[in-house]
Coordinates of C-alpha atoms and ligand atoms in Angstrom, one line a residue:
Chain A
X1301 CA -20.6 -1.7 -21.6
X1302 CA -20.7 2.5 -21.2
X1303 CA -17.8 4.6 -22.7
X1304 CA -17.5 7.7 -20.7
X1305 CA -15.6 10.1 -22.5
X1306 CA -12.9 12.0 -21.7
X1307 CA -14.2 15.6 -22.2
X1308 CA -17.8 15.2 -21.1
X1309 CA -19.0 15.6 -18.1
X1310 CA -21.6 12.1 -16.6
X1311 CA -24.3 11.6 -14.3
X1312 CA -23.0 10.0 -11.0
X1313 CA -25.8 8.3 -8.8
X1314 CA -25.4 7.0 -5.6
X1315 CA -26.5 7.1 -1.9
X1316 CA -24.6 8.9 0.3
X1317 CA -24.9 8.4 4.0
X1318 CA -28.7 6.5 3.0
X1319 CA -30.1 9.7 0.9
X1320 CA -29.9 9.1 -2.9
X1321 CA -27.3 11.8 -4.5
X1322 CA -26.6 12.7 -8.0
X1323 CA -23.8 14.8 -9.9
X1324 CA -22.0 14.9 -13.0
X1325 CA -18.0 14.0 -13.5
X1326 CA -15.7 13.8 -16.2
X1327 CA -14.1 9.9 -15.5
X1328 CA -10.7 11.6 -14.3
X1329 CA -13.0 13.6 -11.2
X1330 CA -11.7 11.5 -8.1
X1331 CA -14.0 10.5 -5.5
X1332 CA -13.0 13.1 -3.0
X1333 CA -13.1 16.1 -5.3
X1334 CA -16.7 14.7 -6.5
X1335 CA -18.4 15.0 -2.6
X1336 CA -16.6 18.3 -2.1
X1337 CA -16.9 20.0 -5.1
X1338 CA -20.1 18.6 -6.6
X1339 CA -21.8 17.7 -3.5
X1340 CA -20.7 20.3 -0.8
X1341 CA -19.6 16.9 1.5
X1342 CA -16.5 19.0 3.0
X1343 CA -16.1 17.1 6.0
X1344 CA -14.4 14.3 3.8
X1345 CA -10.5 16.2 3.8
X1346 CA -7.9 16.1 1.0
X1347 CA -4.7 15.7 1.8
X1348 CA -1.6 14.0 0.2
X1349 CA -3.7 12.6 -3.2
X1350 CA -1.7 9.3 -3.3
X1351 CA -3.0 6.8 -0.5
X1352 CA -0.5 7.9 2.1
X1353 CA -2.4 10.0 4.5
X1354 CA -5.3 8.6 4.9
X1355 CA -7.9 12.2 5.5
X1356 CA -9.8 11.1 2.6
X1357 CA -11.2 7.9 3.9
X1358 CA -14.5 6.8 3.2
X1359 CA -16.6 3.4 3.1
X1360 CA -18.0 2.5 -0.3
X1361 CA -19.8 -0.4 -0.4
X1362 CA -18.8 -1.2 3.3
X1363 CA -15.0 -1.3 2.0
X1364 CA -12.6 1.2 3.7
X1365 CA -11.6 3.1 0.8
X1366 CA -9.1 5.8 -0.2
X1367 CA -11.4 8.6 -1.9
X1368 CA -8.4 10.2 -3.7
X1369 CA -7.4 6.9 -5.3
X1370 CA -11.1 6.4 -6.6
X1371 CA -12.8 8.0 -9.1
X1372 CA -16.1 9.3 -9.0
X1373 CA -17.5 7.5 -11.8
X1374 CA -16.3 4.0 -10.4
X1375 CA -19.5 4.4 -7.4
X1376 CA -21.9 4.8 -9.3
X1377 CA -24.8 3.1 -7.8
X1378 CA -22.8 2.4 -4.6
X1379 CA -23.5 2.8 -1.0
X1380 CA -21.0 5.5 0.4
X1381 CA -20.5 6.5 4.2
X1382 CA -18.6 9.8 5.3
X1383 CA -18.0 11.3 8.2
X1384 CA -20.7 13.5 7.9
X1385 CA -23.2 10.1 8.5
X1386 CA -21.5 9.2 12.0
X1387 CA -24.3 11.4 14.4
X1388 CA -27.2 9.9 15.3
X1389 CA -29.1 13.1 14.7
X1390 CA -28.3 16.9 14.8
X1391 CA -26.7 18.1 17.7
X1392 CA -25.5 14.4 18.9
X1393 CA -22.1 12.9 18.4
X1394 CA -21.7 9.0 18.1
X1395 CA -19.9 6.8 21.3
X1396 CA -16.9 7.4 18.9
X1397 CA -16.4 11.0 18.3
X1398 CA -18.1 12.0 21.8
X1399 CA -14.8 9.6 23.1
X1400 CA -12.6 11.8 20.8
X1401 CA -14.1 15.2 22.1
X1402 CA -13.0 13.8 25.6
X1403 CA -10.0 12.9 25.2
X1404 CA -9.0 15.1 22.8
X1405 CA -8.7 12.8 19.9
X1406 CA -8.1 15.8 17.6
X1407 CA -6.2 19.0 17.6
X1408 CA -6.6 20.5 14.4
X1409 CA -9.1 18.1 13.2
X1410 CA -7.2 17.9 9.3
X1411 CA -6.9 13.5 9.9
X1412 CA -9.9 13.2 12.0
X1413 CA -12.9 12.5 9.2
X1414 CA -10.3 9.8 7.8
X1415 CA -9.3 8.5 11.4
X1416 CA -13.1 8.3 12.3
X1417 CA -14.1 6.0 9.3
X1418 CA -11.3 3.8 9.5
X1419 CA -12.4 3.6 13.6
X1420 CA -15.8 3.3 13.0
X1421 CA -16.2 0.5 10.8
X1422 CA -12.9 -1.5 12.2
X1423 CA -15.2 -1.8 15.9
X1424 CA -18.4 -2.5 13.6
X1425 CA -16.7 -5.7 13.1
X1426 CA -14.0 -6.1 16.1
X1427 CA -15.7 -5.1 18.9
X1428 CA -13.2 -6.2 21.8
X1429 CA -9.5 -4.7 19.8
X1430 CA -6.4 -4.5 21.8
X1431 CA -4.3 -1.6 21.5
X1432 CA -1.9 -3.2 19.1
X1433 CA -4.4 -3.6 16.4
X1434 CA -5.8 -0.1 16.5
X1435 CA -2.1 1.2 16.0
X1436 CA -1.7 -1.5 13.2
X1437 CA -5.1 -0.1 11.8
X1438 CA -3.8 3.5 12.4
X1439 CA -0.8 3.1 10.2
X1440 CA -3.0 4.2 7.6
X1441 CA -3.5 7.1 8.8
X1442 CA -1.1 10.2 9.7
X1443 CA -1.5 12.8 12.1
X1444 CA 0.8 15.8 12.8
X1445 CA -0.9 17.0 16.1
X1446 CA -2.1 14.7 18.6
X1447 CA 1.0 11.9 18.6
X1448 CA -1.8 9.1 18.2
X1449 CA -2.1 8.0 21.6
X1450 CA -5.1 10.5 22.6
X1451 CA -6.5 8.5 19.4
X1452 CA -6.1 5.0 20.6
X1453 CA -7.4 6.3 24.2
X1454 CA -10.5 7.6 22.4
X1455 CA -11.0 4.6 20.8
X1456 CA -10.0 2.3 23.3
X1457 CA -13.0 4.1 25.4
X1458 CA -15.4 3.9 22.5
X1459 CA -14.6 -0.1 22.1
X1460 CA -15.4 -0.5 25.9
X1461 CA -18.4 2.0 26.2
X1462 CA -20.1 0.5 22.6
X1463 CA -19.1 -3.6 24.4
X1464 CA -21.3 -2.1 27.1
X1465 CA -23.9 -1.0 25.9
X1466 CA -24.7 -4.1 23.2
X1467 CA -24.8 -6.4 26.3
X1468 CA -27.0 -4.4 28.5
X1469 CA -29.3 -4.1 25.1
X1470 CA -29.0 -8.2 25.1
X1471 CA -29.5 -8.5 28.6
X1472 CA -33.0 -6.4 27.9
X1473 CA -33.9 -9.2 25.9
X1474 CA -33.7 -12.1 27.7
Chain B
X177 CA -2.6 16.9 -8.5
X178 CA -5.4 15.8 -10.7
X179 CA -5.3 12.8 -13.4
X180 CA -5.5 14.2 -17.3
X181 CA -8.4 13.3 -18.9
X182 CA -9.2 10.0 -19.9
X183 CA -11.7 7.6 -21.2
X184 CA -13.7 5.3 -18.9
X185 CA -14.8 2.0 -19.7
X186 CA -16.7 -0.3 -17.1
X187 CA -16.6 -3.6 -18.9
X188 CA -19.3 -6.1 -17.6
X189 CA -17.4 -9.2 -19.4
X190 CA -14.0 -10.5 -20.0
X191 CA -14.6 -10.2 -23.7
X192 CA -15.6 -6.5 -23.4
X193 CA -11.9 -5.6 -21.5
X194 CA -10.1 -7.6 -23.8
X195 CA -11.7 -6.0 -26.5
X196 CA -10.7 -2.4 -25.5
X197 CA -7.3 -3.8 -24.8
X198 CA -7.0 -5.5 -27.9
X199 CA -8.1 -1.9 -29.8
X200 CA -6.4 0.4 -27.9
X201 CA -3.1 -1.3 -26.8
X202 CA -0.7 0.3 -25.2
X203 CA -3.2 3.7 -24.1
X204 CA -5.4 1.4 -22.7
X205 CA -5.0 0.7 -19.1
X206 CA -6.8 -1.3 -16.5
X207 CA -8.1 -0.1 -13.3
X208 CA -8.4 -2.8 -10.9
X209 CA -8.4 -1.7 -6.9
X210 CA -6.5 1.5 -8.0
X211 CA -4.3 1.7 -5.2
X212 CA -0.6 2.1 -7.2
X213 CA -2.2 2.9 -10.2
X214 CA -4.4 6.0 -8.9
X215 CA -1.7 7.5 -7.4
X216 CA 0.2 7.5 -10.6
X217 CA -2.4 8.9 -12.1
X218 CA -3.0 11.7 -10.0
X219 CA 0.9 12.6 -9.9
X220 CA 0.7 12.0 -14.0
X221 CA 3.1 9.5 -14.0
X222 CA 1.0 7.7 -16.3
X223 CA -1.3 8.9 -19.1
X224 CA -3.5 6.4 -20.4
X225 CA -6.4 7.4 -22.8
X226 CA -9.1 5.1 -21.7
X227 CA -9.3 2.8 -17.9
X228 CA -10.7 -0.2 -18.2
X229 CA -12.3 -1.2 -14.8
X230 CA -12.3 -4.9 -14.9
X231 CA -13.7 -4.6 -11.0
X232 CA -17.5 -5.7 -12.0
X233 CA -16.8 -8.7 -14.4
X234 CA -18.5 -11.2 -12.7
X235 CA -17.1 -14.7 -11.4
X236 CA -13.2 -12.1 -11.7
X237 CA -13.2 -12.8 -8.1
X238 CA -12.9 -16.3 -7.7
X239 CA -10.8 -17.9 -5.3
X240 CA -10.2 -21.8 -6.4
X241 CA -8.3 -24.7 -5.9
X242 CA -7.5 -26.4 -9.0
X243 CA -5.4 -29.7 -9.9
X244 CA -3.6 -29.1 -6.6
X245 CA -2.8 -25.3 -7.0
X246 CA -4.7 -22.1 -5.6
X247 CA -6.2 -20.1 -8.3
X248 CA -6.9 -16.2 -7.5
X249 CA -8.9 -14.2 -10.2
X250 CA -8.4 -10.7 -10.9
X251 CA -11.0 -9.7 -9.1
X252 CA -10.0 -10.8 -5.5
X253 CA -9.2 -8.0 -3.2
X254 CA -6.2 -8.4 -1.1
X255 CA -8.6 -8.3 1.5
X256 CA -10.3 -11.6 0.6
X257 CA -7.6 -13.3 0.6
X258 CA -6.7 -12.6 3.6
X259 CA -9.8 -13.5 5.2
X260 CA -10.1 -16.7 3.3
X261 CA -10.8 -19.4 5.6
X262 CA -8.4 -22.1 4.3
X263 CA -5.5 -19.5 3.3
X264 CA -3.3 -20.3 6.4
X265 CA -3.3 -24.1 5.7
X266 CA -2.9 -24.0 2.2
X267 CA -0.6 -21.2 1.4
X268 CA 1.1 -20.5 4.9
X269 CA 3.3 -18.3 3.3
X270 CA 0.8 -15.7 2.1
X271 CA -0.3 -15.7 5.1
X272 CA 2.0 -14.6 7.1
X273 CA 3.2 -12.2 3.9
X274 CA -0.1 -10.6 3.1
X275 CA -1.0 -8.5 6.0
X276 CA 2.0 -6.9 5.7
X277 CA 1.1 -5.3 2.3
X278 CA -0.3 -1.8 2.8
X279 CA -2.7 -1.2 5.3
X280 CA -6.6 -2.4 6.4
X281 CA -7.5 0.7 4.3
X282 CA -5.4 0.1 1.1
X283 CA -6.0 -4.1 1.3
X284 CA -10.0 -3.7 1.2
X285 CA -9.2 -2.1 -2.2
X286 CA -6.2 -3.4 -3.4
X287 CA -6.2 -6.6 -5.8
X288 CA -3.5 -9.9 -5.5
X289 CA -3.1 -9.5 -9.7
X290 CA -3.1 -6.0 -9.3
X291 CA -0.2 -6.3 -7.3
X292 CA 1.6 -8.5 -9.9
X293 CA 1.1 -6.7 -12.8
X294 CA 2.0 -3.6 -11.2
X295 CA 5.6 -5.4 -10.2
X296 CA 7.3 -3.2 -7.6
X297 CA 10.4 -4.2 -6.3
X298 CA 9.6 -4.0 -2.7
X299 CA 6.1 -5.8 -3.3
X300 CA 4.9 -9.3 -1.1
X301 CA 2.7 -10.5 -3.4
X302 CA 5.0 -11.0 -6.0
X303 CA 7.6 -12.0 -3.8
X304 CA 5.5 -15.0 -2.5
X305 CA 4.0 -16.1 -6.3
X306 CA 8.1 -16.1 -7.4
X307 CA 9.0 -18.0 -4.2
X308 CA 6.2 -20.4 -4.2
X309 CA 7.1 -21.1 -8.0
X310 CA 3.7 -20.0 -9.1
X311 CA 2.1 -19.0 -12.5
X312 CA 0.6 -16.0 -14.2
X313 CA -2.6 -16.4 -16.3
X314 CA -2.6 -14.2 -19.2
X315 CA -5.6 -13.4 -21.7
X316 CA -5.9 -11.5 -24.6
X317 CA -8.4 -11.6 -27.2
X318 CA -6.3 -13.7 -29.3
X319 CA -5.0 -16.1 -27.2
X320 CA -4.1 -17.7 -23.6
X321 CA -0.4 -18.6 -22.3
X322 CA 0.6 -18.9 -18.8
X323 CA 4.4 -17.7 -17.6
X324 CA 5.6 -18.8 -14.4
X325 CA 6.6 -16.2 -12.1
X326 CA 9.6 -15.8 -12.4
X327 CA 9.6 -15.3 -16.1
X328 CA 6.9 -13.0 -15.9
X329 CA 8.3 -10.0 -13.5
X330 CA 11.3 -8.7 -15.7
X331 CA 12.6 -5.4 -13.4
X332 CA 11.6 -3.0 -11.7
X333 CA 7.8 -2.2 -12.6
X334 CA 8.3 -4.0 -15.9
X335 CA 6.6 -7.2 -17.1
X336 CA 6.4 -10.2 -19.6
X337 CA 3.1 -8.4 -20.4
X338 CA 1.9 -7.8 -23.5
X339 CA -0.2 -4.6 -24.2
X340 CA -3.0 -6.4 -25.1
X341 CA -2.9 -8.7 -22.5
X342 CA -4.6 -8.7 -19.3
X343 CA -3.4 -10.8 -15.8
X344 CA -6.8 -13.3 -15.9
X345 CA -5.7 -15.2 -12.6
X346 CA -2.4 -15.9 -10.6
X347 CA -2.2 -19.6 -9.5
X348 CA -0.2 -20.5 -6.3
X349 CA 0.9 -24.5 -5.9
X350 CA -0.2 -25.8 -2.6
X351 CA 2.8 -27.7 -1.1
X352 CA 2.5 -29.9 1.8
X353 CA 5.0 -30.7 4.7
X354 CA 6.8 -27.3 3.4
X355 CA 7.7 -24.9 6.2
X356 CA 8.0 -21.0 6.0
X357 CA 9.1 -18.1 7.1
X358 CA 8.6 -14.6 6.1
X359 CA 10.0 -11.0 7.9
X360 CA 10.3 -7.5 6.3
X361 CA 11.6 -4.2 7.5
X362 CA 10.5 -1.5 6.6
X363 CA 9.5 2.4 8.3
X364 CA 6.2 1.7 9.5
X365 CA 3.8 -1.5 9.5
X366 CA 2.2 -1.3 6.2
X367 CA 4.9 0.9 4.1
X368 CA 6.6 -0.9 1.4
X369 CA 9.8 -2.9 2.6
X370 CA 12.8 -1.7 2.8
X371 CA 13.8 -5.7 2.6
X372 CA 11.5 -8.4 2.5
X373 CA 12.8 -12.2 3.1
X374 CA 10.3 -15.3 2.4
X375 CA 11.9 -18.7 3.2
X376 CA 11.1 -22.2 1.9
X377 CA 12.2 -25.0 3.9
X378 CA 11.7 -28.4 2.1
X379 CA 12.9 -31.8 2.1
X380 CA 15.2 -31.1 -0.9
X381 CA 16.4 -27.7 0.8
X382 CA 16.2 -24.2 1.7
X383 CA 14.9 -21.6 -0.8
X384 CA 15.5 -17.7 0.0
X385 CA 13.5 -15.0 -2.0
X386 CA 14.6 -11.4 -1.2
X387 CA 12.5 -7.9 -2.6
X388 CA 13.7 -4.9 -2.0
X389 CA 17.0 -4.7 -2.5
X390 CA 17.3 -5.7 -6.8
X391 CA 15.3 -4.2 -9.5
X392 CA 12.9 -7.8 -9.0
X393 CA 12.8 -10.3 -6.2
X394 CA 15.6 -12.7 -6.3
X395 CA 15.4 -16.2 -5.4
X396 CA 18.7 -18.9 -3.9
X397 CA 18.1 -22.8 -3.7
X398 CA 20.9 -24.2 -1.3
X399 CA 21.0 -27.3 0.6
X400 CA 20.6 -27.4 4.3
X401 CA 23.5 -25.7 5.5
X402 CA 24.4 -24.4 8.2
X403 CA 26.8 -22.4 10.9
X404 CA 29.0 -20.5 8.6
X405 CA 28.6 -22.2 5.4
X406 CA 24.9 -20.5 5.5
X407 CA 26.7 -17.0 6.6
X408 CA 28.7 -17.7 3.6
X409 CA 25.8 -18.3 1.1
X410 CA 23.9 -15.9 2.4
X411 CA 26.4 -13.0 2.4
X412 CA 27.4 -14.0 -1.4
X413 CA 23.8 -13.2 -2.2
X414 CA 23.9 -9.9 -0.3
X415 CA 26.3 -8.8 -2.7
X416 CA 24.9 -10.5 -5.6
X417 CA 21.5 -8.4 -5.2
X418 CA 23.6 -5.4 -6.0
X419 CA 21.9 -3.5 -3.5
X420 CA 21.8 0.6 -3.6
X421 CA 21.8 3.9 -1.4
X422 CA 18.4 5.4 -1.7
X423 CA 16.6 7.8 0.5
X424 CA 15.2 4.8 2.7
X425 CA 18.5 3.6 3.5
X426 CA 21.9 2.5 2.0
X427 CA 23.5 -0.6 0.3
X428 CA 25.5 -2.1 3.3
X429 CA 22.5 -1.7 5.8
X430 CA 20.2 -3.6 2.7
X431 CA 22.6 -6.5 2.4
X432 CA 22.7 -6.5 6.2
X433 CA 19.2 -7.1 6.5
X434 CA 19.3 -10.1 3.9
X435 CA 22.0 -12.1 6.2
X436 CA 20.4 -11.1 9.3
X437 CA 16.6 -11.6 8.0
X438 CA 17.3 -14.1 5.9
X439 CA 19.2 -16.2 8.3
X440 CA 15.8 -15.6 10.9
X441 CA 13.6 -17.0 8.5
X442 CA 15.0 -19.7 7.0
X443 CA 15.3 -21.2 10.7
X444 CA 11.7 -20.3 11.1
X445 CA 10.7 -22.4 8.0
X446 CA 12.9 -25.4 8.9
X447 CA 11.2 -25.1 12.3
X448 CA 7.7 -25.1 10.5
X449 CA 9.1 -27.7 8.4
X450 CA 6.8 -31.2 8.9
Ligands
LIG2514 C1 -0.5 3.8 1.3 C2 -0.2 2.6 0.4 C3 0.7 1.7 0.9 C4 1.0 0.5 0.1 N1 1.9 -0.4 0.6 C5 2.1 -1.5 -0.1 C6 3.0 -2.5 0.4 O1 3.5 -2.4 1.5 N2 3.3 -3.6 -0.4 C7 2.7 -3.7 -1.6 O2 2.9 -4.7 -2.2 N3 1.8 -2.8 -2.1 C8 1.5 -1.7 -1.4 N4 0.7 -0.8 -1.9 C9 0.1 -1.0 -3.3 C10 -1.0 -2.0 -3.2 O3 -2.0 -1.5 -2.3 C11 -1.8 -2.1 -4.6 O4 -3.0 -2.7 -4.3 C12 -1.1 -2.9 -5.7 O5 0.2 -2.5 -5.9 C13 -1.8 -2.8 -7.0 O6 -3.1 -3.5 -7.0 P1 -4.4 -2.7 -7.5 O7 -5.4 -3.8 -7.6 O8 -4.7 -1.6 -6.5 O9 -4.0 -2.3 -8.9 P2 -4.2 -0.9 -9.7 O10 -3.7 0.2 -9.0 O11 -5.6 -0.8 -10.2 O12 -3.2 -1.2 -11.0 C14 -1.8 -1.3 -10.8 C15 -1.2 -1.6 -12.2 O13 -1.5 -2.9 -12.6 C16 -2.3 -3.0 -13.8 N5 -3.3 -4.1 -13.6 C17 -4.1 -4.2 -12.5 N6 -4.8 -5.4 -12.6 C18 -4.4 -5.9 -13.8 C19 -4.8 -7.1 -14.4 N7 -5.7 -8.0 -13.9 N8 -4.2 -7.4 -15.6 C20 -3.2 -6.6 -16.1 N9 -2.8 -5.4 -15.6 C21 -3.4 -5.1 -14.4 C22 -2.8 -1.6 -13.9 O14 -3.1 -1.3 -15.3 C23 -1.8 -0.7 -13.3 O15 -0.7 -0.5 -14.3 C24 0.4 0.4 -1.2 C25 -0.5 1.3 -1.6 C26 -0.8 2.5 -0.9 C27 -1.8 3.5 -1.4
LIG2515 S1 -5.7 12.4 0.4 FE1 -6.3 10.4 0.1 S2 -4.9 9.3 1.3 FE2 -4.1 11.4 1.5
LIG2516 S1 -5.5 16.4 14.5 FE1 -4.2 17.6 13.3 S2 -3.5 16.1 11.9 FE2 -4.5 14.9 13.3

């Protein structure tokens, strides 16, 4: 059973976005500070540092998690997913954010690394949503520009483009 | 803001948590999904000097049924729960409760005990253990005792808890041919309630259990009545819960929302009712 102590600073391990990373914390370092500060991950955003906002969304462990309300030193050894692990490659947005570019799924962009995450891994597993579930799912999330529903388009698109493309991939393999 | 600086234990046993607790008492703290308790760290509400994260114990997150009641260890996310298989037939009223608390990103964290020890006023989970007459399983290093719900919530964010005790499990009886009904209000899907109402309609009765409105949820068994003699009970306990004017909205519109929410789901449960 470690002790971290309170004063020291401790090695943090895990893989972020598939590449092993490493970093040292005191315990009280949350999770967000700890990828921007330690590890230069800026895309994840701070916001509101109690729950509410949602900008500091990530996936640990494939769990939608608040960053702010987890500390560093609770994943070590986890698997974590920002928004910086959506592209494909360089130069190439996912179906997700090239549906947000389109319709304008951000304005000043402060929500969208949360928004994204909480989008990307809700159609992972509910491929065919309806609307009302993507605002449900979105009520964890605010956003002072965009007024949501350029969001819901986006993702709406996203849902129907990503539908598309698995069953043309199955229909390859029959 | 940023937490002040604490201690961080991740125990690997039960006996290693209890041990802390039992040495450190009161500055101890455990972490568990760390969706209340995070936040109040960051704002420095609290100011613990060692965490205990109880979330890798093995076999904490357990979801059983035992000698006819549904035991949840403190290790099930809120999440599980929900997606547990058998949840809508054997506790119908978490059911329809549950994905009302928080949101898809705070529930994947968030744990059922967690939620009980951390007793907020407007909370479901609580709501529905107190309604449904469930227990609280409590562990120290010295001893076990279990405190039914009711006893165990005694205001607002204050518990039959002692410092060197830690929530093991919750246990929920599973009651067949009951019907329920369940509606909150509150700002937004997934913010906390400005009034929550739970009904229980069984063959002895109706049983109402309002959060929100007093320090602790509040709980009225009443035969079936009806017409106005159920406008009568129900505004009586309106007033009883002593409701006040915050920022979310005043007295008179809170003890409107128990007759008018309160009337809605207890026809829902006797509807549901077998
Ligand atoms: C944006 C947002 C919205 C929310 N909305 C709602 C809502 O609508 N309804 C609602 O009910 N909740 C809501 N919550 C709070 C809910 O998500 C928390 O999960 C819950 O209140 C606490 O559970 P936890 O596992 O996260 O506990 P933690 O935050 O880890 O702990 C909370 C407290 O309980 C103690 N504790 C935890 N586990 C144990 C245990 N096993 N034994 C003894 N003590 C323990 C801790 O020491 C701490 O004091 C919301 C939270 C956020 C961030
Ligand atoms: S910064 Fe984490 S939810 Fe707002
Ligand atoms: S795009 Fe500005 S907050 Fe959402």
């Amino acid at each position: 059973m470690p002790r971290l102590t309170a004063t020291q600073r401790h090695s943090v391990r895990f893989r972020l976005n598939g590449h092993p990373v490493e970093g040292s914390a005191e315990p009280r370092m949350q999770l967000a500070d700890f990828l921007r500060h330690e590890l230069g991950a800026t895309g994840t955003h701070v916001g509101c540092e109690h729950g509410v906002c949602g900008a500091c969304t990530v996936l640990v462990d494939g769990m939608l998690t608040r960053s702010c309300l987890t500390l560093a030193v609770q994943v070590d050894g986890c698997d974590v997913r920002t928004v910086e692990g959506l592209a494909p490659e360089r130069g190439r947005l996912s179906v997700l954010q090239a549906a947000f570019r389109r319709h304008h799924g951000l304005q000043c962009g402060f929500c969208t690394p949360g928004v994204l995450m909480s989008l990307d891994r809700y159609l992972s597993t509910n491929p065919n949503p309806t609307e009302d579930q993507l605002r449900e799912l979105l009520s964890g999330h605010l956003c002072r520009c965009t007024g949501y529903t350029p969001i819901i388009r986006a993702a709406m698109e996203a849902a129907a483009t990503l539908a598309s493309s698995t069953r043309q991939e199955d229909s390859t393999h029959v | 803001m940023k937490p002040a600086a604490f201690d961080y234990v991740r125990a690997d046993t039960l006996d290693e948590a209890l041990a802390v607790l039992a040495a450190e008492g009161g500055d101890a703290r455990i972490i568990a999904g760390g969706q209340s308790l995070m936040a109040m760290l960051n704002m420095r509400l609290a100011r613990p000097k060692v965490l205990v994260d109880i979330m890798r114990i093995g076999d904490l997150d357990r979801i059983a049924e035992e000698r006819g009641r549904i035991v949840v260890g403190a290790g099930v996310r809120q999440a599980k729960l929900l997606a547990w298989s058998e949840l809508a037939a054997k506790l119908p009223l978490v059911a329809l409760a549950l994905p009302w608390t928080g949101h898809e990103q705070t529930r994947s964290r968030g744990t059922i005990c967690g939620s009980v020890a951390h007793a907020d006023p407007s909370a479901e989970t609580p709501l529905c253990l107190i309604a449904l007459e469930g227990e609280v399983h409590l562990r120290s290093a010295r001893r076990r005792r279990v405190v039914a719900a009711g006893d165990f919530i005694t205001g607002m964010m204050n518990t039959a808890r002692q410092d060197d005790e830690m929530i093991e499990a919750v246990s929920f009886p599973i009651r067949a041919g009951n019907g329920y009904g369940f509606r909150e209000v509150a700002r937004r899907h997934g913010d906390f309630a400005i009034t929550a109402c739970a009904a229980i309609a069984s063959a002895n009765g109706i049983r109402l259990a309002v959060a929100g409105v007093a320090d602790k949820p509040e709980v009225r068994n009443w035969p079936d009545l009806d017409g106005s003699a159920l406008d009568d009970a129900l505004n009586a306990f309106a007033y009883e819960l002593d409701a006040r004017d915050d920022i979310h909205a005043t007295a008179r519109y809170r003890r409107d929302l128990v007759r008018q929410i309160g009337r809605e789901v207890i026809m829902e449960a006797r509807r549901c009712r077998a």
